[in-house]
Amino acid sequence: MLSAFGRAFRTPDLRRKLLFTLGIVTIFRLGAFIPAPGVSYNNVQQCLQLTQGNSSLQQMVNMFSGGALLQVSIFALGIMPYITASIIVQLLRVVIPRFQELYEEGASGQTKLTQYTRYLTIALGLLNATTLVSLARSGQLFQGCALPLIPDNSIITTILLIITLTAGTGLIMWMGELVTEKGIGNGMSLLIFTSIAAGFVPAMNGIIGAKGWGTFIAVLLVGLLTVALVVFVEQSQRRIPVQYAKRMVGRRTVGGTTTYIPIKVNMAGVIPVIFASSILYLPALIAQFNTPTDGRPVPDWVVWINNNLTKGDHPFYMAVYFLLIIFFTYFYVSITFNPEEVSDNMKKYGGFIPGIRAGRPTAEYLQYVLSRITLPGALYLGIVALIPLVALVLVQANQNFPFGGTSILIMVGVGLETVKQIDAQLQQRHYEGLLR
């Protein structure tokens, strides 16, 4: 492995791509510690020592920003607006026929969809920046800390702060696209990978300080087993054989080949976990806005939500979270993989599954296989996502527990994909590659 990395850096164009990617990642991490204009850096640091955000969704956004959210830096919003915009544009393909037509047009249509995603990212960045400034001013960003994060309440400072945070989101999006174009791997995914990896060392240090080296070693062993499980499942797939009939095109005979359709066990990726976390945040948000501040008694339904749906260590919260992940896994797979479309494409080019008639029987067979293989994928996602919540009970770790949930799924997936791309670049130059 080390010799393969040495060969990669000895290849001029590959070395240039790797160094460019590392440079963008360095700039991205530096931006996470530069305070936004008008923010009191000293007060933010004192509030960080006193308390942390209590919201699980807020913790997730802070994880995606590499800790920049709770630092209220110029990159405080991180990559989250782009992730949300990409998911919305993808879901709109089911609702808006024009979006589906653009998706089917090929490269030109994909370019337009990417442009729509950029516009939506800026709009969401503007909305999120306004929300973040409001939370920082009201003291809800750090519940329990009364220090003013933004001492200057003038309208000019507020507008400048919102513009800066939105511009930071646009800059992150641009840097991610630059990495995709001139670097190695998917730029957005690598920036998310960097943000999550930045929180590993503080999280592990927190476990050592709170529970000692024995618990640390136990957590590390569980983490290694979790990584091995995630790698195994992420690489697992059901290969459906497809055979193409021979046909004459001019004087040439084409077809007659055998290939397969790879259906991954986890086709939905990490999207169901993000959806479930966002949905579970809504009851807590509604309860927060309906909590009286003038001394009146708190309504019973608000008390019930605060007791059952705001704390990750509650059994009811875990059960609802697990069921939502299973639901969104089936939902997302159903809109991203269309058996009828795959069947029509196979029929158009003379392909068929051995033993299955072309057309509707093929679509029904693909749907049957998809529904069966999605179940273990959904259970796997639910179990991995519950690991940080179980750790919250056992070792009193926070929501950013490194070995589980969204963090480990993204890190393993992005790591595998990036290594494959480096391996492909090496093999194009007649080297052995990283993977053997």
Short mmCIF file of C-alpha atoms in Angstrom, two decimals:
data_model
loop_
_atom_site.label_atom_id
_atom_site.label_comp_id
_atom_site.label_asym_id
_atom_site.label_seq_id
_atom_site.Cartn_x
_atom_site.Cartn_y
_atom_site.Cartn_z
CA MET A 1 0.00 0.00 0.00
CA LEU A 2 2.77 2.45 0.94
CA SER A 3 4.72 1.62 -2.21
CA ALA A 4 1.56 2.25 -4.25
CA PHE A 5 1.22 5.71 -2.69
CA GLY A 6 4.88 6.30 -3.49
CA ARG A 7 4.24 5.43 -7.15
CA ALA A 8 1.25 7.78 -7.14
CA PHE A 9 3.40 10.72 -5.98
CA ARG A 10 6.13 9.84 -8.49
CA THR A 11 3.65 10.18 -11.36
CA PRO A 12 3.65 13.91 -12.31
CA ASP A 13 0.00 14.43 -13.30
CA LEU A 14 -1.33 12.22 -10.48
CA ARG A 15 0.94 13.99 -7.97
CA ARG A 16 -0.40 17.32 -9.19
CA LYS A 17 -3.99 16.17 -8.64
CA LEU A 18 -3.23 14.84 -5.15
CA LEU A 19 -1.42 18.03 -4.08
CA PHE A 20 -4.22 20.19 -5.49
CA THR A 21 -6.79 18.17 -3.51
CA LEU A 22 -4.72 18.48 -0.31
CA GLY A 23 -4.41 22.23 -0.86
CA ILE A 24 -8.17 22.70 -1.19
CA VAL A 25 -8.75 20.57 1.91
CA THR A 26 -6.25 22.72 3.86
CA ILE A 27 -8.03 25.94 2.84
CA PHE A 28 -11.36 24.39 3.81
CA ARG A 29 -10.10 23.50 7.29
CA LEU A 30 -8.52 26.93 7.82
CA GLY A 31 -11.83 28.60 7.02
CA ALA A 32 -13.51 26.63 9.82
CA PHE A 33 -11.52 28.61 12.42
CA ILE A 34 -11.75 32.15 10.98
CA PRO A 35 -14.48 34.02 12.93
CA ALA A 36 -17.26 35.63 10.93
CA PRO A 37 -17.36 39.48 11.09
CA GLY A 38 -19.11 40.81 14.17
CA VAL A 39 -18.76 37.58 16.18
CA SER A 40 -17.00 37.69 19.55
CA TYR A 41 -14.42 34.91 19.33
CA ASN A 42 -13.68 34.89 23.08
CA ASN A 43 -17.36 34.58 24.01
CA VAL A 44 -17.85 31.75 21.52
CA GLN A 45 -14.92 29.83 23.01
CA GLN A 46 -16.23 30.30 26.55
CA CYS A 47 -19.70 29.09 25.52
CA LEU A 48 -18.14 26.07 23.83
CA GLN A 49 -16.46 25.13 27.10
CA LEU A 50 -19.65 25.59 29.09
CA THR A 51 -22.13 23.78 26.87
CA GLN A 52 -22.82 22.24 23.50
CA GLY A 53 -25.84 22.43 21.21
CA ASN A 54 -28.53 20.06 22.49
CA SER A 55 -30.20 19.41 19.15
CA SER A 56 -29.23 16.19 17.38
CA LEU A 57 -29.79 17.87 14.01
CA GLN A 58 -27.62 20.79 15.11
CA GLN A 59 -24.91 18.34 16.15
CA MET A 60 -25.16 16.65 12.74
CA VAL A 61 -24.82 19.98 10.90
CA ASN A 62 -21.87 20.84 13.15
CA MET A 63 -20.29 17.50 12.21
CA PHE A 64 -20.72 18.19 8.48
CA SER A 65 -19.12 21.62 8.93
CA GLY A 66 -16.13 20.18 10.79
CA GLY A 67 -17.02 22.02 13.98
CA ALA A 68 -17.32 25.37 12.14
CA LEU A 69 -21.01 25.80 13.01
CA LEU A 70 -20.47 26.11 16.75
CA GLN A 71 -17.36 28.22 16.07
CA VAL A 72 -19.59 30.65 14.09
CA SER A 73 -16.83 30.92 11.49
CA ILE A 74 -17.03 32.04 7.86
CA PHE A 75 -17.60 28.38 6.87
CA ALA A 76 -20.14 27.82 9.66
CA LEU A 77 -22.83 26.45 7.32
CA GLY A 78 -20.42 23.93 5.81
CA ILE A 79 -21.56 21.68 3.00
CA MET A 80 -25.04 21.06 4.43
CA PRO A 81 -26.92 23.54 2.15
CA TYR A 82 -25.46 21.81 -0.91
CA ILE A 83 -26.41 18.37 0.42
CA THR A 84 -29.97 19.55 1.07
CA ALA A 85 -30.21 21.19 -2.36
CA SER A 86 -28.95 18.05 -4.11
CA ILE A 87 -31.50 15.88 -2.29
CA ILE A 88 -34.35 18.31 -3.10
CA VAL A 89 -33.45 18.45 -6.80
CA GLN A 90 -33.25 14.66 -6.90
CA LEU A 91 -36.64 14.28 -5.22
CA LEU A 92 -38.21 16.87 -7.53
CA ARG A 93 -37.57 14.54 -10.46
CA VAL A 94 -40.50 12.48 -9.20
CA VAL A 95 -42.78 15.53 -8.86
CA ILE A 96 -41.75 17.75 -11.79
CA PRO A 97 -41.69 15.97 -15.20
CA ARG A 98 -39.35 18.64 -16.62
CA PHE A 99 -36.64 17.64 -14.15
CA GLN A 100 -36.98 13.99 -15.17
CA GLU A 101 -36.71 15.00 -18.84
CA LEU A 102 -33.52 16.94 -18.10
CA TYR A 103 -32.12 13.93 -16.25
CA GLU A 104 -32.78 11.69 -19.26
CA GLU A 105 -31.23 14.15 -21.76
CA GLY A 106 -27.72 13.21 -20.73
CA ALA A 107 -24.82 15.61 -20.20
CA SER A 108 -26.68 18.78 -21.26
CA GLY A 109 -29.62 18.03 -18.98
CA GLN A 110 -27.32 17.14 -16.08
CA THR A 111 -25.58 20.50 -16.53
CA LYS A 112 -28.88 22.33 -16.13
CA LEU A 113 -29.80 20.30 -13.05
CA THR A 114 -26.40 21.11 -11.56
CA GLN A 115 -27.07 24.80 -12.22
CA TYR A 116 -30.44 24.55 -10.46
CA THR A 117 -28.68 22.85 -7.53
CA ARG A 118 -26.22 25.75 -7.28
CA TYR A 119 -28.98 28.35 -7.22
CA LEU A 120 -30.90 26.39 -4.60
CA THR A 121 -27.72 26.00 -2.53
CA ILE A 122 -27.25 29.78 -2.37
CA ALA A 123 -30.93 30.28 -1.47
CA LEU A 124 -30.73 27.67 1.31
CA GLY A 125 -27.43 29.17 2.46
CA LEU A 126 -29.10 32.57 2.79
CA LEU A 127 -31.96 31.02 4.77
CA ASN A 128 -29.63 29.00 7.01
CA ALA A 129 -27.38 32.01 7.59
CA THR A 130 -30.37 34.08 8.73
CA THR A 131 -31.43 31.27 11.08
CA LEU A 132 -27.93 30.89 12.50
CA VAL A 133 -27.62 34.63 13.16
CA SER A 134 -31.03 34.60 14.88
CA LEU A 135 -30.02 31.64 17.07
CA ALA A 136 -26.73 33.31 17.97
CA ARG A 137 -28.46 36.58 18.91
CA SER A 138 -31.20 34.92 20.99
CA GLY A 139 -28.77 32.69 22.91
CA GLN A 140 -30.35 29.43 21.64
CA LEU A 141 -27.19 28.37 19.79
CA PHE A 142 -25.57 27.61 23.16
CA GLN A 143 -28.37 26.88 25.60
CA GLY A 144 -27.22 27.77 29.08
CA CYS A 145 -24.65 30.38 28.03
CA ALA A 146 -25.72 34.01 28.46
CA LEU A 147 -22.64 35.63 26.88
CA PRO A 148 -23.42 37.75 23.77
CA LEU A 149 -22.00 36.04 20.68
CA ILE A 150 -22.69 39.08 18.45
CA PRO A 151 -22.20 42.18 20.64
CA ASP A 152 -23.06 44.65 17.85
CA ASN A 153 -26.81 44.55 17.13
CA SER A 154 -26.74 47.02 14.22
CA ILE A 155 -28.47 46.13 10.98
CA ILE A 156 -25.25 46.64 9.00
CA THR A 157 -23.41 44.02 11.08
CA THR A 158 -26.31 41.59 10.71
CA ILE A 159 -26.45 42.00 6.90
CA LEU A 160 -22.66 41.68 6.62
CA LEU A 161 -22.71 38.52 8.74
CA ILE A 162 -25.48 36.91 6.68
CA ILE A 163 -23.72 37.77 3.40
CA THR A 164 -20.42 36.38 4.70
CA LEU A 165 -21.95 33.07 5.81
CA THR A 166 -23.78 32.70 2.49
CA ALA A 167 -20.62 33.53 0.55
CA GLY A 168 -18.78 30.91 2.60
CA THR A 169 -21.29 28.30 1.43
CA GLY A 170 -20.81 29.37 -2.19
CA LEU A 171 -17.03 29.22 -1.80
CA ILE A 172 -17.20 25.70 -0.34
CA MET A 173 -19.41 24.60 -3.24
CA TRP A 174 -16.93 26.08 -5.75
CA MET A 175 -13.95 24.41 -4.05
CA GLY A 176 -15.76 21.07 -4.11
CA GLU A 177 -16.40 21.39 -7.84
CA LEU A 178 -12.75 22.33 -8.41
CA VAL A 179 -11.61 19.14 -6.65
CA THR A 180 -13.99 17.06 -8.77
CA GLU A 181 -12.66 18.69 -11.95
CA LYS A 182 -8.93 18.98 -11.24
CA GLY A 183 -8.29 16.75 -8.25
CA ILE A 184 -8.96 13.17 -7.14
CA GLY A 185 -12.39 11.87 -6.18
CA ASN A 186 -15.69 13.65 -5.69
CA GLY A 187 -14.97 17.09 -4.27
CA MET A 188 -18.11 17.49 -2.17
CA SER A 189 -17.72 14.02 -0.68
CA LEU A 190 -14.07 14.66 0.19
CA LEU A 191 -14.93 17.91 1.96
CA ILE A 192 -17.57 16.08 4.00
CA PHE A 193 -15.00 13.35 4.73
CA THR A 194 -12.55 16.00 5.94
CA SER A 195 -15.16 17.65 8.18
CA ILE A 196 -16.10 14.37 9.85
CA ALA A 197 -12.49 13.19 10.22
CA ALA A 198 -11.63 16.47 11.97
CA GLY A 199 -13.94 15.51 14.84
CA PHE A 200 -12.44 12.07 15.49
CA VAL A 201 -9.49 13.12 17.64
CA PRO A 202 -11.51 15.46 19.94
CA ALA A 203 -14.21 12.79 20.32
CA MET A 204 -11.69 10.09 21.27
CA ASN A 205 -9.88 12.47 23.63
CA GLY A 206 -13.23 13.22 25.29
CA ILE A 207 -13.80 9.49 25.88
CA ILE A 208 -10.33 9.12 27.41
CA GLY A 209 -10.87 12.11 29.70
CA ALA A 210 -14.36 11.00 30.79
CA LYS A 211 -14.03 7.21 31.07
CA GLY A 212 -10.32 6.35 30.96
CA TRP A 213 -8.16 4.14 28.78
CA GLY A 214 -10.14 0.94 29.35
CA THR A 215 -13.30 2.37 27.83
CA PHE A 216 -11.21 3.99 25.09
CA ILE A 217 -9.73 0.63 24.04
CA ALA A 218 -13.18 -1.00 24.12
CA VAL A 219 -14.62 1.79 21.96
CA LEU A 220 -11.69 1.45 19.56
CA LEU A 221 -12.29 -2.31 19.17
CA VAL A 222 -16.01 -1.74 18.59
CA GLY A 223 -15.07 0.93 16.05
CA LEU A 224 -12.80 -1.43 14.12
CA LEU A 225 -15.54 -4.09 14.03
CA THR A 226 -18.05 -1.45 12.85
CA VAL A 227 -15.71 -0.31 10.08
CA ALA A 228 -15.21 -3.92 8.95
CA LEU A 229 -19.00 -4.45 8.92
CA VAL A 230 -19.61 -1.24 6.97
CA VAL A 231 -16.92 -2.09 4.39
CA PHE A 232 -18.36 -5.58 3.95
CA VAL A 233 -21.94 -4.37 3.47
CA GLU A 234 -20.99 -1.38 1.28
CA GLN A 235 -19.13 -3.71 -1.08
CA SER A 236 -21.90 -6.33 -1.11
CA GLN A 237 -24.16 -6.51 -4.13
CA ARG A 238 -26.56 -8.84 -5.90
CA ARG A 239 -25.46 -9.39 -9.50
CA ILE A 240 -28.36 -10.11 -11.83
CA PRO A 241 -27.03 -11.69 -15.07
CA VAL A 242 -28.03 -10.01 -18.34
CA GLN A 243 -27.45 -11.50 -21.76
CA TYR A 244 -27.57 -9.54 -25.03
CA ALA A 245 -28.70 -11.22 -28.24
CA LYS A 246 -26.56 -11.05 -31.37
CA ARG A 247 -27.69 -8.63 -34.07
CA MET A 248 -26.30 -7.32 -37.34
CA VAL A 249 -25.35 -3.63 -37.65
CA GLY A 250 -24.21 -3.16 -41.24
CA ARG A 251 -21.65 -5.89 -41.82
CA ARG A 252 -20.76 -6.26 -38.18
CA THR A 253 -22.22 -8.59 -35.59
CA VAL A 254 -22.76 -6.89 -32.24
CA GLY A 255 -24.16 -8.22 -28.98
CA GLY A 256 -23.92 -11.77 -27.78
CA THR A 257 -22.21 -10.62 -24.58
CA THR A 258 -23.09 -11.40 -20.98
CA THR A 259 -22.97 -8.80 -18.22
CA TYR A 260 -24.85 -8.14 -14.98
CA ILE A 261 -26.88 -5.51 -13.14
CA PRO A 262 -25.24 -4.74 -9.75
CA ILE A 263 -27.85 -4.09 -7.04
CA LYS A 264 -26.10 -2.97 -3.86
CA VAL A 265 -27.34 -4.02 -0.45
CA ASN A 266 -27.20 -0.37 0.64
CA MET A 267 -28.44 1.49 -2.42
CA ALA A 268 -29.75 4.45 -0.42
CA GLY A 269 -26.41 5.38 1.13
CA VAL A 270 -26.61 7.74 4.09
CA ILE A 271 -29.68 9.68 2.88
CA PRO A 272 -32.25 7.78 5.05
CA VAL A 273 -30.27 8.58 8.20
CA ILE A 274 -30.24 12.31 7.32
CA PHE A 275 -33.97 12.26 6.52
CA ALA A 276 -34.84 10.47 9.79
CA SER A 277 -32.75 12.89 11.87
CA SER A 278 -34.41 15.88 10.21
CA ILE A 279 -37.93 14.52 10.76
CA LEU A 280 -37.23 13.76 14.43
CA TYR A 281 -36.01 17.33 14.92
CA LEU A 282 -39.39 18.79 13.90
CA PRO A 283 -41.34 17.78 17.08
CA ALA A 284 -38.61 19.26 19.27
CA LEU A 285 -38.68 22.46 17.23
CA ILE A 286 -42.49 22.72 17.51
CA ALA A 287 -42.32 22.08 21.27
CA GLN A 288 -39.64 24.74 21.64
CA PHE A 289 -41.84 27.39 19.99
CA ASN A 290 -44.82 26.38 22.15
CA THR A 291 -43.00 26.52 25.50
CA PRO A 292 -44.33 29.49 27.52
CA THR A 293 -41.77 32.04 28.64
CA ASP A 294 -44.04 34.11 30.88
CA GLY A 295 -44.35 31.63 33.76
CA ARG A 296 -47.47 29.82 32.52
CA PRO A 297 -47.58 26.02 32.92
CA VAL A 298 -46.08 24.00 30.07
CA PRO A 299 -48.71 22.04 28.06
CA ASP A 300 -48.74 18.29 28.61
CA TRP A 301 -48.00 17.45 24.98
CA VAL A 302 -44.90 19.70 25.07
CA VAL A 303 -43.72 17.91 28.23
CA TRP A 304 -44.26 14.53 26.54
CA ILE A 305 -42.24 15.58 23.48
CA ASN A 306 -39.44 16.95 25.65
CA ASN A 307 -39.31 13.71 27.62
CA ASN A 308 -39.56 11.24 24.71
CA LEU A 309 -38.49 12.83 21.42
CA THR A 310 -35.60 15.14 22.24
CA LYS A 311 -33.13 12.83 23.98
CA GLY A 312 -31.24 10.21 22.00
CA ASP A 313 -30.94 7.87 24.98
CA HIS A 314 -34.72 7.37 25.31
CA PRO A 315 -36.00 3.95 24.07
CA PHE A 316 -39.01 5.53 22.31
CA TYR A 317 -36.72 7.93 20.44
CA MET A 318 -34.49 5.03 19.35
CA ALA A 319 -37.47 2.96 18.15
CA VAL A 320 -38.95 5.82 16.12
CA TYR A 321 -35.53 6.66 14.70
CA PHE A 322 -34.98 3.03 13.64
CA LEU A 323 -38.42 2.73 11.99
CA LEU A 324 -38.00 6.05 10.15
CA ILE A 325 -34.67 4.89 8.71
CA ILE A 326 -36.27 1.68 7.40
CA PHE A 327 -39.16 3.67 5.87
CA PHE A 328 -36.92 6.24 4.18
CA THR A 329 -34.60 3.51 2.88
CA TYR A 330 -37.47 1.89 0.97
CA PHE A 331 -38.76 5.32 -0.09
CA TYR A 332 -35.43 6.57 -1.43
CA VAL A 333 -34.58 3.31 -3.21
CA SER A 334 -38.01 3.33 -4.89
CA ILE A 335 -37.39 6.77 -6.44
CA THR A 336 -33.74 6.24 -7.42
CA PHE A 337 -34.01 2.79 -9.01
CA ASN A 338 -36.83 2.35 -11.52
CA PRO A 339 -37.23 -1.33 -12.55
CA GLU A 340 -39.49 -0.40 -15.48
CA GLU A 341 -36.92 2.03 -16.88
CA VAL A 342 -34.14 -0.57 -16.56
CA SER A 343 -36.35 -3.19 -18.20
CA ASP A 344 -37.20 -0.87 -21.11
CA ASN A 345 -33.53 -0.04 -21.70
CA MET A 346 -32.62 -3.72 -21.70
CA LYS A 347 -35.40 -4.51 -24.18
CA LYS A 348 -34.37 -1.64 -26.44
CA TYR A 349 -30.83 -3.01 -26.82
CA GLY A 350 -31.81 -6.68 -27.01
CA GLY A 351 -30.92 -7.62 -23.45
CA PHE A 352 -32.74 -10.11 -21.25
CA ILE A 353 -32.35 -11.92 -17.94
CA PRO A 354 -31.94 -15.69 -18.52
CA GLY A 355 -35.20 -17.45 -17.68
CA ILE A 356 -37.21 -14.18 -17.51
CA ARG A 357 -39.22 -12.79 -20.42
CA ALA A 358 -38.40 -9.27 -21.58
CA GLY A 359 -40.75 -6.40 -20.74
CA ARG A 360 -43.12 -6.45 -17.79
CA PRO A 361 -41.94 -9.83 -16.33
CA THR A 362 -38.39 -8.44 -16.18
CA ALA A 363 -39.58 -5.29 -14.35
CA GLU A 364 -41.55 -7.43 -11.86
CA TYR A 365 -38.52 -9.65 -11.26
CA LEU A 366 -36.25 -6.65 -10.67
CA GLN A 367 -38.81 -5.17 -8.25
CA TYR A 368 -39.00 -8.51 -6.41
CA VAL A 369 -35.19 -8.69 -6.02
CA LEU A 370 -34.98 -5.03 -5.06
CA SER A 371 -37.61 -5.30 -2.31
CA ARG A 372 -35.90 -8.37 -0.84
CA ILE A 373 -32.38 -6.95 -0.85
CA THR A 374 -33.46 -3.55 0.51
CA LEU A 375 -34.63 -5.10 3.80
CA PRO A 376 -31.16 -6.18 5.06
CA GLY A 377 -29.80 -2.84 3.80
CA ALA A 378 -32.42 -0.93 5.79
CA LEU A 379 -31.77 -3.00 8.94
CA TYR A 380 -28.04 -2.46 8.53
CA LEU A 381 -28.51 1.32 8.25
CA GLY A 382 -30.75 1.36 11.32
CA ILE A 383 -28.29 -0.64 13.44
CA VAL A 384 -25.27 1.46 12.43
CA ALA A 385 -27.21 4.69 13.03
CA LEU A 386 -28.17 3.54 16.56
CA ILE A 387 -24.54 2.94 17.60
CA PRO A 388 -23.95 6.59 18.71
CA LEU A 389 -27.24 6.57 20.66
CA VAL A 390 -26.30 3.35 22.45
CA ALA A 391 -22.87 4.84 23.15
CA LEU A 392 -24.64 7.85 24.63
CA VAL A 393 -26.13 5.51 27.22
CA LEU A 394 -23.12 3.26 27.85
CA VAL A 395 -20.12 5.62 27.79
CA GLN A 396 -21.91 9.00 27.98
CA ALA A 397 -20.44 10.02 24.61
CA ASN A 398 -22.01 12.89 22.73
CA GLN A 399 -23.97 12.74 19.46
CA ASN A 400 -20.69 13.02 17.52
CA PHE A 401 -19.55 9.55 18.67
CA PRO A 402 -17.13 8.73 15.84
CA PHE A 403 -17.69 5.02 15.18
CA GLY A 404 -21.26 4.86 14.02
CA GLY A 405 -24.15 6.62 12.40
CA THR A 406 -23.75 9.09 9.61
CA SER A 407 -20.05 9.70 10.20
CA ILE A 408 -18.77 6.16 9.71
CA LEU A 409 -21.04 5.51 6.71
CA ILE A 410 -19.78 8.60 4.91
CA MET A 411 -16.12 8.09 5.80
CA VAL A 412 -16.02 4.46 4.68
CA GLY A 413 -18.00 5.15 1.50
CA VAL A 414 -15.92 8.16 0.47
CA GLY A 415 -12.68 6.44 1.44
CA LEU A 416 -13.45 3.37 -0.67
CA GLU A 417 -14.50 5.46 -3.68
CA THR A 418 -11.40 7.69 -3.51
CA VAL A 419 -9.05 4.72 -3.20
CA LYS A 420 -10.73 3.11 -6.22
CA GLN A 421 -10.19 6.27 -8.28
CA ILE A 422 -6.50 6.45 -7.33
CA ASP A 423 -6.21 2.75 -8.14
CA ALA A 424 -7.80 3.30 -11.57
CA GLN A 425 -5.37 6.17 -12.28
CA LEU A 426 -2.41 3.94 -11.39
CA GLN A 427 -3.65 1.04 -13.48
CA GLN A 428 -3.99 3.33 -16.50
CA ARG A 429 -0.24 3.87 -16.22
CA HIS A 430 0.48 0.12 -16.07
CA TYR A 431 1.10 0.03 -12.33
CA GLU A 432 -0.24 -2.58 -9.93
CA GLY A 433 -2.52 -0.07 -8.21
CA LEU A 434 -3.62 0.24 -4.59
CA LEU A 435 -6.03 -2.72 -4.57
CA ARG A 436 -4.74 -6.25 -5.04
#
